[in-house]
Short mmCIF file of C-alpha atoms in Angstrom, two decimals:
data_model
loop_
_atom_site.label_atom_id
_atom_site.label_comp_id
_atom_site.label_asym_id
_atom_site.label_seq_id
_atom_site.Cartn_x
_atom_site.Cartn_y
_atom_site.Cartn_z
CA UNK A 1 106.30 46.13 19.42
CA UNK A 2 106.11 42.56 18.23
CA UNK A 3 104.42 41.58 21.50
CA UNK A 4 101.94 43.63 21.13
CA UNK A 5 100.73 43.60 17.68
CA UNK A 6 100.47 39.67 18.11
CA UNK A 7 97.98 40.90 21.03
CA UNK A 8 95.99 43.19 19.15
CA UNK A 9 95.94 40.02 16.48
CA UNK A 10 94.95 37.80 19.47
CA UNK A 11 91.91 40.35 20.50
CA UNK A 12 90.48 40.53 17.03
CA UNK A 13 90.34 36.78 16.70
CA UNK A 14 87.44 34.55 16.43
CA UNK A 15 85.95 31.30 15.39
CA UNK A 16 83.48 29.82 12.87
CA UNK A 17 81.29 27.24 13.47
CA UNK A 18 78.90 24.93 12.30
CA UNK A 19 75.46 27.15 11.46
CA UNK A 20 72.90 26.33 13.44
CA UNK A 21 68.63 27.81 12.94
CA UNK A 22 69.84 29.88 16.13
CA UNK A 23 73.11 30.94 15.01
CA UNK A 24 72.65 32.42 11.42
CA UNK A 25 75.41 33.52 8.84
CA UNK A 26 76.47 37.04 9.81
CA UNK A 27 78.47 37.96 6.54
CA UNK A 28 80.50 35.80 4.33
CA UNK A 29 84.03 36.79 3.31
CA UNK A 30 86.24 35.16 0.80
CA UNK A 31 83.06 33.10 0.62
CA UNK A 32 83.68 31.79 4.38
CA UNK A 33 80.53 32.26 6.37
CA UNK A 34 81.11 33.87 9.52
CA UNK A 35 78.15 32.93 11.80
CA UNK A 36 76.52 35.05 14.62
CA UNK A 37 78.07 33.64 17.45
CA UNK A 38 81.58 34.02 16.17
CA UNK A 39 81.14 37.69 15.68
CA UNK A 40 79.66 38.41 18.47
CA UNK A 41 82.46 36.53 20.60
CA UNK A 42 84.90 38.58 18.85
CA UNK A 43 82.40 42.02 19.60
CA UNK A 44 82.34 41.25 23.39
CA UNK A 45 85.54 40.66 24.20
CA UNK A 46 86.87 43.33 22.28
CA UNK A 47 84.07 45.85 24.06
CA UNK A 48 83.78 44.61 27.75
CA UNK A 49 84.54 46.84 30.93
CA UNK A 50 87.36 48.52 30.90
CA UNK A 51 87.78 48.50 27.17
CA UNK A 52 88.69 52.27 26.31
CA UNK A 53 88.27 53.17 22.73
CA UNK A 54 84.92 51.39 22.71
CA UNK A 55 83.10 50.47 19.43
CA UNK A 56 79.26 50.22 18.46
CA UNK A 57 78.43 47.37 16.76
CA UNK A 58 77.97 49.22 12.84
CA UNK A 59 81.61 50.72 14.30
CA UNK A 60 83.27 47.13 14.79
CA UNK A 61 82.01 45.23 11.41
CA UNK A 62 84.65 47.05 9.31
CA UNK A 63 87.56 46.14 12.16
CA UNK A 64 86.42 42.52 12.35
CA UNK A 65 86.12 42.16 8.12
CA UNK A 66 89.78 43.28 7.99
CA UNK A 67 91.41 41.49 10.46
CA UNK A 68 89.42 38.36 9.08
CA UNK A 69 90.62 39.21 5.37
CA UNK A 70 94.28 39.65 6.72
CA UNK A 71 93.59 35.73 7.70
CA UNK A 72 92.58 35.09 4.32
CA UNK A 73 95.67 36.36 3.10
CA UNK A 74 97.65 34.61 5.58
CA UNK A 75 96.44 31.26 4.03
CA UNK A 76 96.59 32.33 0.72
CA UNK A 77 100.15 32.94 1.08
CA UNK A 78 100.11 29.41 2.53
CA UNK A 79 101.47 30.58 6.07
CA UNK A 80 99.23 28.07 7.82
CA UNK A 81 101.43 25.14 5.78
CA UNK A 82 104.63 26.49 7.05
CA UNK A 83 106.62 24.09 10.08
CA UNK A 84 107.52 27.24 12.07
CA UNK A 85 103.75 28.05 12.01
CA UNK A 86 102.55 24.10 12.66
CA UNK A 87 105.26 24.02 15.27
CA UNK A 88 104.04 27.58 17.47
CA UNK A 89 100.66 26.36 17.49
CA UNK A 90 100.60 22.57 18.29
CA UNK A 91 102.57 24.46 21.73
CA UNK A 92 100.18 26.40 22.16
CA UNK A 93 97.32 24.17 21.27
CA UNK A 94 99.13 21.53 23.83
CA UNK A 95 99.17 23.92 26.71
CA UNK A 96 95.33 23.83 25.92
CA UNK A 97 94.78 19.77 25.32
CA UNK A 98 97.62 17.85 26.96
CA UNK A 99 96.25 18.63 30.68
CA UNK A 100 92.77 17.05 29.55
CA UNK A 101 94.94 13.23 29.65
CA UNK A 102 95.87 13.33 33.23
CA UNK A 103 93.91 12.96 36.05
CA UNK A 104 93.86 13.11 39.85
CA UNK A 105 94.53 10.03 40.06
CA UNK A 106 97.61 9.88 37.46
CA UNK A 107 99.10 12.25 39.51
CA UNK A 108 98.58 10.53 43.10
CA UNK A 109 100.04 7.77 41.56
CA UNK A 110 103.72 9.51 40.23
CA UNK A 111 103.11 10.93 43.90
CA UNK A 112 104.02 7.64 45.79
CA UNK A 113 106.29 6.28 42.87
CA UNK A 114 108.28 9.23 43.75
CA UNK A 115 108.13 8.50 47.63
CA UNK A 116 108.58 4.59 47.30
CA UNK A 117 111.73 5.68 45.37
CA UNK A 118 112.67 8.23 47.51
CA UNK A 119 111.87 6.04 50.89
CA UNK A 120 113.78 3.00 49.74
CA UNK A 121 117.08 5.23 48.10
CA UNK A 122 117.27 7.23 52.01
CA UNK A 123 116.19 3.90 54.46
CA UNK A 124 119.06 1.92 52.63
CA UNK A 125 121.43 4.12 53.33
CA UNK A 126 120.83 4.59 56.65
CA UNK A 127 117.93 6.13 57.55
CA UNK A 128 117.50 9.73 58.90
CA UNK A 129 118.75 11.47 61.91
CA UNK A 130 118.63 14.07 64.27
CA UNK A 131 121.69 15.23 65.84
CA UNK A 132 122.87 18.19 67.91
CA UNK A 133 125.89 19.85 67.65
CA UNK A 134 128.66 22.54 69.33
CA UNK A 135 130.47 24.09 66.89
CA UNK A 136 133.50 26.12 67.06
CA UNK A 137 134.78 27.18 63.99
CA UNK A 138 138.25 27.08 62.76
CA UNK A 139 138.94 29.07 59.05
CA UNK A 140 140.22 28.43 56.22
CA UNK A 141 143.34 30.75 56.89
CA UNK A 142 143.57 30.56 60.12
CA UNK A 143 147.10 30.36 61.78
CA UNK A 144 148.18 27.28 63.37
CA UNK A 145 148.40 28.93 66.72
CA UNK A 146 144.51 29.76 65.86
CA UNK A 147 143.89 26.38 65.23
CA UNK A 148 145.34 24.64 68.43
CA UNK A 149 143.40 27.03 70.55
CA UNK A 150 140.50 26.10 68.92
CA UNK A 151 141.56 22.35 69.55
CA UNK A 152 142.31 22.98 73.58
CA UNK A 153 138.92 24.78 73.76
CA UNK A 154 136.28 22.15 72.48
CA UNK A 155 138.36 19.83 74.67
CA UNK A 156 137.81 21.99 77.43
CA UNK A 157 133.89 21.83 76.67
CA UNK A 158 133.96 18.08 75.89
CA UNK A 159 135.35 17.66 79.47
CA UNK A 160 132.49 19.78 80.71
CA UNK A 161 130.02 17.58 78.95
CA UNK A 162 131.49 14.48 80.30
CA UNK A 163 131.36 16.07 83.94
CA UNK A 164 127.61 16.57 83.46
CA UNK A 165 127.37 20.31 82.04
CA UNK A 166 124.01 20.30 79.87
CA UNK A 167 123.99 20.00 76.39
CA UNK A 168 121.74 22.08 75.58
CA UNK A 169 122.77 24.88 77.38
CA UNK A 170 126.44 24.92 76.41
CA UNK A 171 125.71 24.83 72.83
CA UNK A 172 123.38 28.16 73.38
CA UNK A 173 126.56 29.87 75.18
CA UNK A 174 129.41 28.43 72.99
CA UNK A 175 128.62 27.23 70.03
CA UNK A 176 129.88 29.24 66.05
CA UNK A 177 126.69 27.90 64.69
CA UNK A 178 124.19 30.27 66.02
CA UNK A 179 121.15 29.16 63.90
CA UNK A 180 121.26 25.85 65.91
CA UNK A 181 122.59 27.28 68.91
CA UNK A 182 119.09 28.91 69.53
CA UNK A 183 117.63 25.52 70.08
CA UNK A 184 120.45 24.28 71.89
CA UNK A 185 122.22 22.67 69.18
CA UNK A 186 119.66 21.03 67.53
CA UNK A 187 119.77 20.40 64.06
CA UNK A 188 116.53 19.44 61.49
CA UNK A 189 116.84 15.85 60.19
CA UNK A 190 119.02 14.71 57.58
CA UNK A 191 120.16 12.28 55.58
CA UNK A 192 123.33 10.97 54.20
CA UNK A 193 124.74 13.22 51.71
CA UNK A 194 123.38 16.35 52.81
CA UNK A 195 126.04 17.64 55.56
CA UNK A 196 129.92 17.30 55.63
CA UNK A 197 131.07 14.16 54.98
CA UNK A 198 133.24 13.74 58.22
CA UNK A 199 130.36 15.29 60.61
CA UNK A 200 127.78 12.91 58.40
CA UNK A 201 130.09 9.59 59.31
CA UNK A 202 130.54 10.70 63.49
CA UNK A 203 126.72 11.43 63.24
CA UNK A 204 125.63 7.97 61.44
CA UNK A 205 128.02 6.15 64.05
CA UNK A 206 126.01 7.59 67.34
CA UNK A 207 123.22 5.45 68.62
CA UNK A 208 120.19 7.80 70.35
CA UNK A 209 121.25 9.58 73.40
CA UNK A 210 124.84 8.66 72.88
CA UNK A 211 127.44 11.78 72.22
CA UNK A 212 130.83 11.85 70.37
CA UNK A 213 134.14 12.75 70.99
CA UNK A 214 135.58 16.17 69.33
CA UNK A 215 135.26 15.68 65.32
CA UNK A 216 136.99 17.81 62.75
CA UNK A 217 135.43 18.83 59.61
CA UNK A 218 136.40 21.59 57.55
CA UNK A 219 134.71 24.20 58.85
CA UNK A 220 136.02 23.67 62.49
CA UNK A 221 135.40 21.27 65.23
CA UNK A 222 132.53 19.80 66.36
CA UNK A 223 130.83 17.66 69.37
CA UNK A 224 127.54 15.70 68.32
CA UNK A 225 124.81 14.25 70.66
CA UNK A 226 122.21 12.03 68.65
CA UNK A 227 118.40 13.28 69.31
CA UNK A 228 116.82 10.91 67.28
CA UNK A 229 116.98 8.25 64.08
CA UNK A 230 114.40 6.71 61.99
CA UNK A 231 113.17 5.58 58.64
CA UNK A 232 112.03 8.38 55.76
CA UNK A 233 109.27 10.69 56.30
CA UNK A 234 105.41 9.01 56.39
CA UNK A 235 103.36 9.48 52.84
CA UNK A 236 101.03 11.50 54.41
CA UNK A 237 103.59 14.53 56.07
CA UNK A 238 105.28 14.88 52.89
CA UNK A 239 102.61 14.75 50.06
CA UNK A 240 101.91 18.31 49.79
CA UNK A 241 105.57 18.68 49.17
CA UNK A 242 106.01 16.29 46.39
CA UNK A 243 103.11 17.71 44.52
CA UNK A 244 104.66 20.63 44.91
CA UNK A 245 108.29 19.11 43.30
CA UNK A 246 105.72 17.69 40.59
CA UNK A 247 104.67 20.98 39.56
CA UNK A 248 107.99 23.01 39.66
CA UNK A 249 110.09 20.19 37.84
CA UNK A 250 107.86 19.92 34.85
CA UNK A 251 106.64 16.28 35.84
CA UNK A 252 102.93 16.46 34.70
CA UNK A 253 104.46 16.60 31.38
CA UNK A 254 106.41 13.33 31.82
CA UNK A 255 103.14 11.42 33.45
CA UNK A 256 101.07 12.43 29.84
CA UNK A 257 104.22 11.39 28.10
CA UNK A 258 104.24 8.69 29.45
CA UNK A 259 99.94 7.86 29.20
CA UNK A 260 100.07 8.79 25.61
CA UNK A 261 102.65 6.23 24.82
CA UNK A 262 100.76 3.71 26.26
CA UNK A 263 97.46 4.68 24.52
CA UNK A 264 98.93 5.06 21.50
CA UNK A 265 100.41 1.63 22.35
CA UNK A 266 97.09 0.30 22.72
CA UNK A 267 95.22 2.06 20.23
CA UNK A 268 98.21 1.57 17.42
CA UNK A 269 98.03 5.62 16.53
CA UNK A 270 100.67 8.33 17.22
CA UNK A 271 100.71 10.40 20.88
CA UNK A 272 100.12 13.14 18.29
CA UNK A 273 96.85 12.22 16.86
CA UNK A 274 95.23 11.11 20.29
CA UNK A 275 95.59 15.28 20.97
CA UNK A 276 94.26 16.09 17.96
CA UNK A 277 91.32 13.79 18.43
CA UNK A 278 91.18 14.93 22.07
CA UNK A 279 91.49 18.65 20.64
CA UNK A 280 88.48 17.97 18.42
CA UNK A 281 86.44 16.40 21.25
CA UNK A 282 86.99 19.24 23.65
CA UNK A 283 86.30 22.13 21.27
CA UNK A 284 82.83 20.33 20.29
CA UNK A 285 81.50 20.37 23.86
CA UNK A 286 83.25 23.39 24.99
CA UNK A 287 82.40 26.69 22.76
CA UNK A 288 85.04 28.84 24.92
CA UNK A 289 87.50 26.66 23.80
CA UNK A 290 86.86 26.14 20.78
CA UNK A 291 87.40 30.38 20.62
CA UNK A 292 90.55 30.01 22.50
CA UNK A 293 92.15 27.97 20.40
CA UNK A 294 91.10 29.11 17.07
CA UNK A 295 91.68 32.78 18.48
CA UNK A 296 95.41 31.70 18.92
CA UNK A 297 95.54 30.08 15.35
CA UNK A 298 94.30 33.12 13.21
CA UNK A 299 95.99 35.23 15.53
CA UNK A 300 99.49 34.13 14.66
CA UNK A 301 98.64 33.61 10.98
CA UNK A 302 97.22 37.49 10.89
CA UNK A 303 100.56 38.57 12.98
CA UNK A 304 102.98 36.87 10.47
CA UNK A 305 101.27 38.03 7.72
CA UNK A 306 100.70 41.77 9.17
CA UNK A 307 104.81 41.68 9.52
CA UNK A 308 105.97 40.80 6.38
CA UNK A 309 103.29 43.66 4.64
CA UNK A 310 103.41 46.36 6.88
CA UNK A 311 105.29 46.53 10.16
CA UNK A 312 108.74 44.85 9.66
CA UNK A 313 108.82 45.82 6.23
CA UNK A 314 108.24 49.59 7.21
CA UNK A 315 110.58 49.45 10.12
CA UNK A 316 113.51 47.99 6.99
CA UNK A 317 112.40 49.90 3.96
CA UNK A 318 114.84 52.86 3.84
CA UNK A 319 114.28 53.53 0.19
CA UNK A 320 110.51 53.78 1.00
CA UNK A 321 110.54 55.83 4.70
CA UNK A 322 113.18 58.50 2.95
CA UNK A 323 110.32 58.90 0.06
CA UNK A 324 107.59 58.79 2.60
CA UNK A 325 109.18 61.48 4.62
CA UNK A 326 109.93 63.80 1.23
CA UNK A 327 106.12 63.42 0.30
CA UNK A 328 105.02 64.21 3.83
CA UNK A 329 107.84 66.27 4.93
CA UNK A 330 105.33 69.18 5.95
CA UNK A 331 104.04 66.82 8.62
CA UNK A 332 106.90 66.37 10.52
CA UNK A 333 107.48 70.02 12.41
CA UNK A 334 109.58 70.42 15.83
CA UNK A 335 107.67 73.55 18.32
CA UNK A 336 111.68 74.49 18.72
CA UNK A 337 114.94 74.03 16.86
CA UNK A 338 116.94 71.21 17.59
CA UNK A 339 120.76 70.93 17.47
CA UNK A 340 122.02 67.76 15.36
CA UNK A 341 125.56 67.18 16.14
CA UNK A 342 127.25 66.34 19.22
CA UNK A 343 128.21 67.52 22.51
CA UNK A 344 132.10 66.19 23.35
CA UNK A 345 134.92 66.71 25.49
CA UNK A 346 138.81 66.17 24.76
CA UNK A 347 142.14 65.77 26.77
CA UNK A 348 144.03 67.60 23.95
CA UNK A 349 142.94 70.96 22.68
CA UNK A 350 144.62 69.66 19.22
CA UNK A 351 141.68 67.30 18.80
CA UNK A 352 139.27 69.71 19.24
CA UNK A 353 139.42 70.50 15.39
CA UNK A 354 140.74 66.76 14.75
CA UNK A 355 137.28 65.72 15.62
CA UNK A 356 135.70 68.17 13.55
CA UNK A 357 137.92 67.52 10.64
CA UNK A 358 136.90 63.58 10.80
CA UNK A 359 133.70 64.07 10.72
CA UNK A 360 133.26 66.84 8.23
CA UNK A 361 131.30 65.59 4.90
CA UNK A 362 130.16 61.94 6.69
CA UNK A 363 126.96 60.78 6.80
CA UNK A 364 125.23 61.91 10.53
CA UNK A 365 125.10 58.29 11.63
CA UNK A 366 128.43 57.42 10.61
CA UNK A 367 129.98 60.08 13.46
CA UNK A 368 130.12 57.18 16.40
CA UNK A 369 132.09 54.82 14.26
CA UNK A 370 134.68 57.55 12.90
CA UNK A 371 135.08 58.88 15.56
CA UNK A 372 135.28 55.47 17.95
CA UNK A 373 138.05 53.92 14.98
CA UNK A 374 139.82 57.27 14.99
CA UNK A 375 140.21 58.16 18.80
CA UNK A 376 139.43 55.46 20.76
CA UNK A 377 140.44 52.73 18.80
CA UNK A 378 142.98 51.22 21.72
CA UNK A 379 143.13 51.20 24.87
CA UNK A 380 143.30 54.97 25.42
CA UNK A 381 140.46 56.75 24.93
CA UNK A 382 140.68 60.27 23.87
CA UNK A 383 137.32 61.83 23.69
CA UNK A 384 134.07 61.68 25.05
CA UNK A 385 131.11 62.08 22.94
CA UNK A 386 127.14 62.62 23.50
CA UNK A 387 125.71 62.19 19.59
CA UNK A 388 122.50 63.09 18.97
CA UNK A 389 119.70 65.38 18.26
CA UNK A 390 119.16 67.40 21.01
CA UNK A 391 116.05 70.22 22.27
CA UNK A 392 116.88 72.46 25.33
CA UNK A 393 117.26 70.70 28.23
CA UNK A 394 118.84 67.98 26.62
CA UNK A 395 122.58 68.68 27.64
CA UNK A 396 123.69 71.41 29.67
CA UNK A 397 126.42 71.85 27.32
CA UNK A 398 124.73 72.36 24.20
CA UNK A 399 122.42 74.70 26.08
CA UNK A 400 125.10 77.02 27.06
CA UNK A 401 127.00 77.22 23.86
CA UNK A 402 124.22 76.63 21.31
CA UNK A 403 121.14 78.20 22.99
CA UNK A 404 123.06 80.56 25.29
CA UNK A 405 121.05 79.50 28.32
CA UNK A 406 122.90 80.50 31.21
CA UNK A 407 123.94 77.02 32.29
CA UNK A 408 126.42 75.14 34.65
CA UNK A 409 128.25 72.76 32.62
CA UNK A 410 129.85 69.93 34.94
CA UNK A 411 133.19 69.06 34.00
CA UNK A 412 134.52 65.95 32.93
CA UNK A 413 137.43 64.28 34.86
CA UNK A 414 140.62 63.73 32.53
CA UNK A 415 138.57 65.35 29.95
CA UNK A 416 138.60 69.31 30.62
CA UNK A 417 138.03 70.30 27.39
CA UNK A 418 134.75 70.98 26.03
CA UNK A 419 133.17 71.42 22.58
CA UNK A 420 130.47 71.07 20.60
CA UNK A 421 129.79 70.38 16.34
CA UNK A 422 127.04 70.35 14.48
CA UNK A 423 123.86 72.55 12.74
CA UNK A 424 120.63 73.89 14.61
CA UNK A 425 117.83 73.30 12.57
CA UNK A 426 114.21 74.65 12.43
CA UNK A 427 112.94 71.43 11.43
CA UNK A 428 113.63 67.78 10.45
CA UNK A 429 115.96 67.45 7.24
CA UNK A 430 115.95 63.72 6.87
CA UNK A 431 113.48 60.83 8.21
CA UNK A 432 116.31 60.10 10.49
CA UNK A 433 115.95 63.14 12.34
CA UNK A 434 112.21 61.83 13.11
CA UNK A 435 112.70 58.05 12.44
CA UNK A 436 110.31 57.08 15.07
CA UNK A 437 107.59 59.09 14.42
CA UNK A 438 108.07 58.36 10.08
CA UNK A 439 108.12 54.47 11.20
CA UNK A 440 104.68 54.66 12.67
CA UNK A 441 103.09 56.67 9.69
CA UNK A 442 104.22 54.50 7.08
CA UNK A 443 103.65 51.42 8.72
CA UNK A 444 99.69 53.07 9.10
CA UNK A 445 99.64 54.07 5.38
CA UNK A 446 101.57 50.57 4.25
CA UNK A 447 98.11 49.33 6.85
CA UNK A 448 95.81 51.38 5.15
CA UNK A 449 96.87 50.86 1.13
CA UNK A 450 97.11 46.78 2.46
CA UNK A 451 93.71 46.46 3.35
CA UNK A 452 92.01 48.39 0.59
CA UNK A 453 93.78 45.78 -1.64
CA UNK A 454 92.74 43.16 0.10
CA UNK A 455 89.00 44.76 0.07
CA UNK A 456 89.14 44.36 -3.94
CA UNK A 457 90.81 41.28 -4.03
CA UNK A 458 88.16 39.53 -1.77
CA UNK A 459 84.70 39.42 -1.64
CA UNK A 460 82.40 40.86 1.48
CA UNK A 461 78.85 40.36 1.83
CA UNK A 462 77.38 41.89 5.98
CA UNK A 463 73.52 40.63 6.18
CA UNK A 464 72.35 43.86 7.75
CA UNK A 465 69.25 42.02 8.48
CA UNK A 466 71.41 39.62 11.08
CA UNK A 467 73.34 42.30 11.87
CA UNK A 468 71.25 44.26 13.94
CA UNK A 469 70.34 41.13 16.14
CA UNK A 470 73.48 41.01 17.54
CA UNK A 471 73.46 40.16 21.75
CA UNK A 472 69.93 41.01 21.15
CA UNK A 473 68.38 37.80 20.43
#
């Protein structure tokens, strides 16, 4: 619900702007001129294709005046002031702005920092190779007489390497690692630390061509031919993959980190005021923008200031839904009774009546926790309970023994016994029984007394005259 009434407040949002001969004042409100251009921004997007509940323009005035005095309230309540509000929107407003302070060629550069680093850290160490393996595995658990098989066997095919048996071809017959085996034992390159450490130390020791005797590792035993070696990757076959790693790890953020500092370095400001400055440059040459941002910034004030008057206060206000519901209890009607109790089943036909009797005189919502601290309050649970307030079709139980439908009632294993407790009722007897639909009223008549207030508290003046020119002119 939250998520979607900071939409709607996103939607409705707009920006002012400096008048211009060709953008005229529209209406003033709180005595803030809203010009031309800002309502009609607001009129289009909330009107385009695909829109629904479409408005006329004489329609939309009266949805755009009270979203814009709910602002007005926002920042007369000083919302705008507070650091969780500051805080939300410099993120958003530096999703917008920081991206303007890098460019291509900021990024090229972290691009081969980030391969020199790379290149040096992998050709110290060694370089990279290619090797091919056989591999015949030997578990974890495996018995000793598995494992000294397993020994006499890649002996056996080391001998038949040495006596001229291709390598290739043996590792497509024999070898555990079938991924490789398909291309005869050939593995893709690598580089220290990426393999097991004893295969990694037989591999690094082989010159090209040159093959190894049997080496254990701990997944089993292994014969290695070296294909190839060689220094790191060239720039150009791996750039596409470290912009790639620049992206996913978040390092555009660290290369404007890093060109703020230095231009606030330079300039002897704060990283924080070079985006406000850039903020202020971009929104001056770039009207979409300028909405964008502004939409975001009234939308959150409107949103905060929508929850604390109407929607999370209805959704808390017991006191006030239980009087809303006895003034408007007429409203709330069911097209068939409803049973509000509980369908449950027992081990013990004893606590048939025990549940009854524990129940009796309590509160509707305070069944599950009697009943959980009086029956299943250890390890062994004695009943099974489906609380509720239930139509037909609900729960084949209740529909047998309440509304005598002629139903098959599945029975519970360990818990034979069934029962049922509660009233049928016509209609709804508290808001609880309709909680959901009560919420949604009050929070449109908490709406609808809100914004009549605010119509009397603030001034609004519409120049019908400017009104009728809109997206004509």
């Amino acid at each position: 619900m939250r998520k979607i009434l900071f939409a709607a407040c996103l939607l409705m949002a707009a920006t002012a702007g400096a008048q211009t001969q060709d953008d005229p004042v529209i209406m003033t409100i709180n005595g803030q001129p809203v010009l031309r251009s800002e309502f009609e921004y607001s009129y289009n997007k909330n009107n385009s294709e695909g829109v629904i509940d479409k408005k006329n323009v004489e329609e939309y005035v009266d949805l755009f005046v009270n979203y814009k005095l709910k602002v007005e309230a926002a920042k007369a309540a000083h919302l705008d002031t507070l650091s969780s509000f500051k805080e939300e929107f410099k993120t958003y407003r530096d999703q917008q702005i920081r991206p303007a302070f890098i460019e291509d060629a900021d990024v090229e550069a972290e691009a081969q920092r980030i391969y020199a680093e790379t290149k040096h850290r992998i050709d110290s160490m060694g370089g990279m190779v290619k090797p091919a393996h056989i591999l015949l595995m030997v578990g974890q658990r495996a018995s000793q007489e598995e494992a000294d098989a397993a020994k006499v066997r890649i002996d056996s095919v080391y001998q038949a390497l040495k006596a001229g048996a291709d390598f290739a071809e043996l590792a497509k017959k024999v070898s555990d690692d079938k991924n490789s085996a398909r291309d005869g034992g050939e593995l893709p390159w690598i580089t220290k630390g990426q393999t097991l450490p004893d295969f990694e130390k037989a591999a690094y020791a082989l010159e090209v061509g040159q093959m190894s005797e049997p080496v254990q590792s701990q997944v089993g035993w292994h014969i290695i031919k070296m294909i190839d070696k060689g220094s790191f990757y060239p720039y150009d076959s791996v750039h596409a993959d470290i912009l790639r790693f620049i992206d996913q790890r978040g390092l555009r953020e660290s290369i404007v980190d890093r060109k703020l500092a230095e231009l606030a370095k330079a300039e002897d400001t704060t990283p924080e005021a070079l985006v406000e400055n850039k903020m202020n440059e971009m929104v001056a040459q770039d009207n979409d923008l300028k909405y964008l941002i502004q939409e975001y910034h009234d939308g959150l004030l409107a949103f905060e200031i929508g929850n604390q008057r109407v929607w999370d206060k209805a959704a808390k206000d017991e006191a006030g839904l239980a009087r809303f519901f006895k003034q408007n209890q007429k409203k709330y009607k069911w097209d068939e009774p409803r049973y509000k109790g509980m369908a449950y089943h027992v081990k013990d036909k004893a606590d048939v009546k025990a549940v009854q009797k524990a129940v009796k005189g309590l509160p509707f919502d305070q069944w599950a926790d009697k009943l959980r601290t009086t029956f299943n309050n250890d390890s062994l649970l004695r009943i099974r309970v489906e609380k509720g307030i239930f139509k037909k079709g609900d729960n084949a139980l209740i529909d047998r023994e309440v509304f005598k439908k002629d139903t098959t009632v599945k029975a519970l294993d360990k818990f034979p016994i069934d029962a049922v407790y509660g009233k049928k009722l016509k209609a709804p007897e508290s808001y609880q029984d309709v909680r959901g639909q009560v919420v949604v009223d009050y929070q449109e008549y908490l709406e609808k007394a809100w914004v009549e207030e605010l119509r009397r508290q603030y001034a609004v003046k519409v120049d019908e005259t400017v009104l009728k020119t809109v997206n004509k002119h």
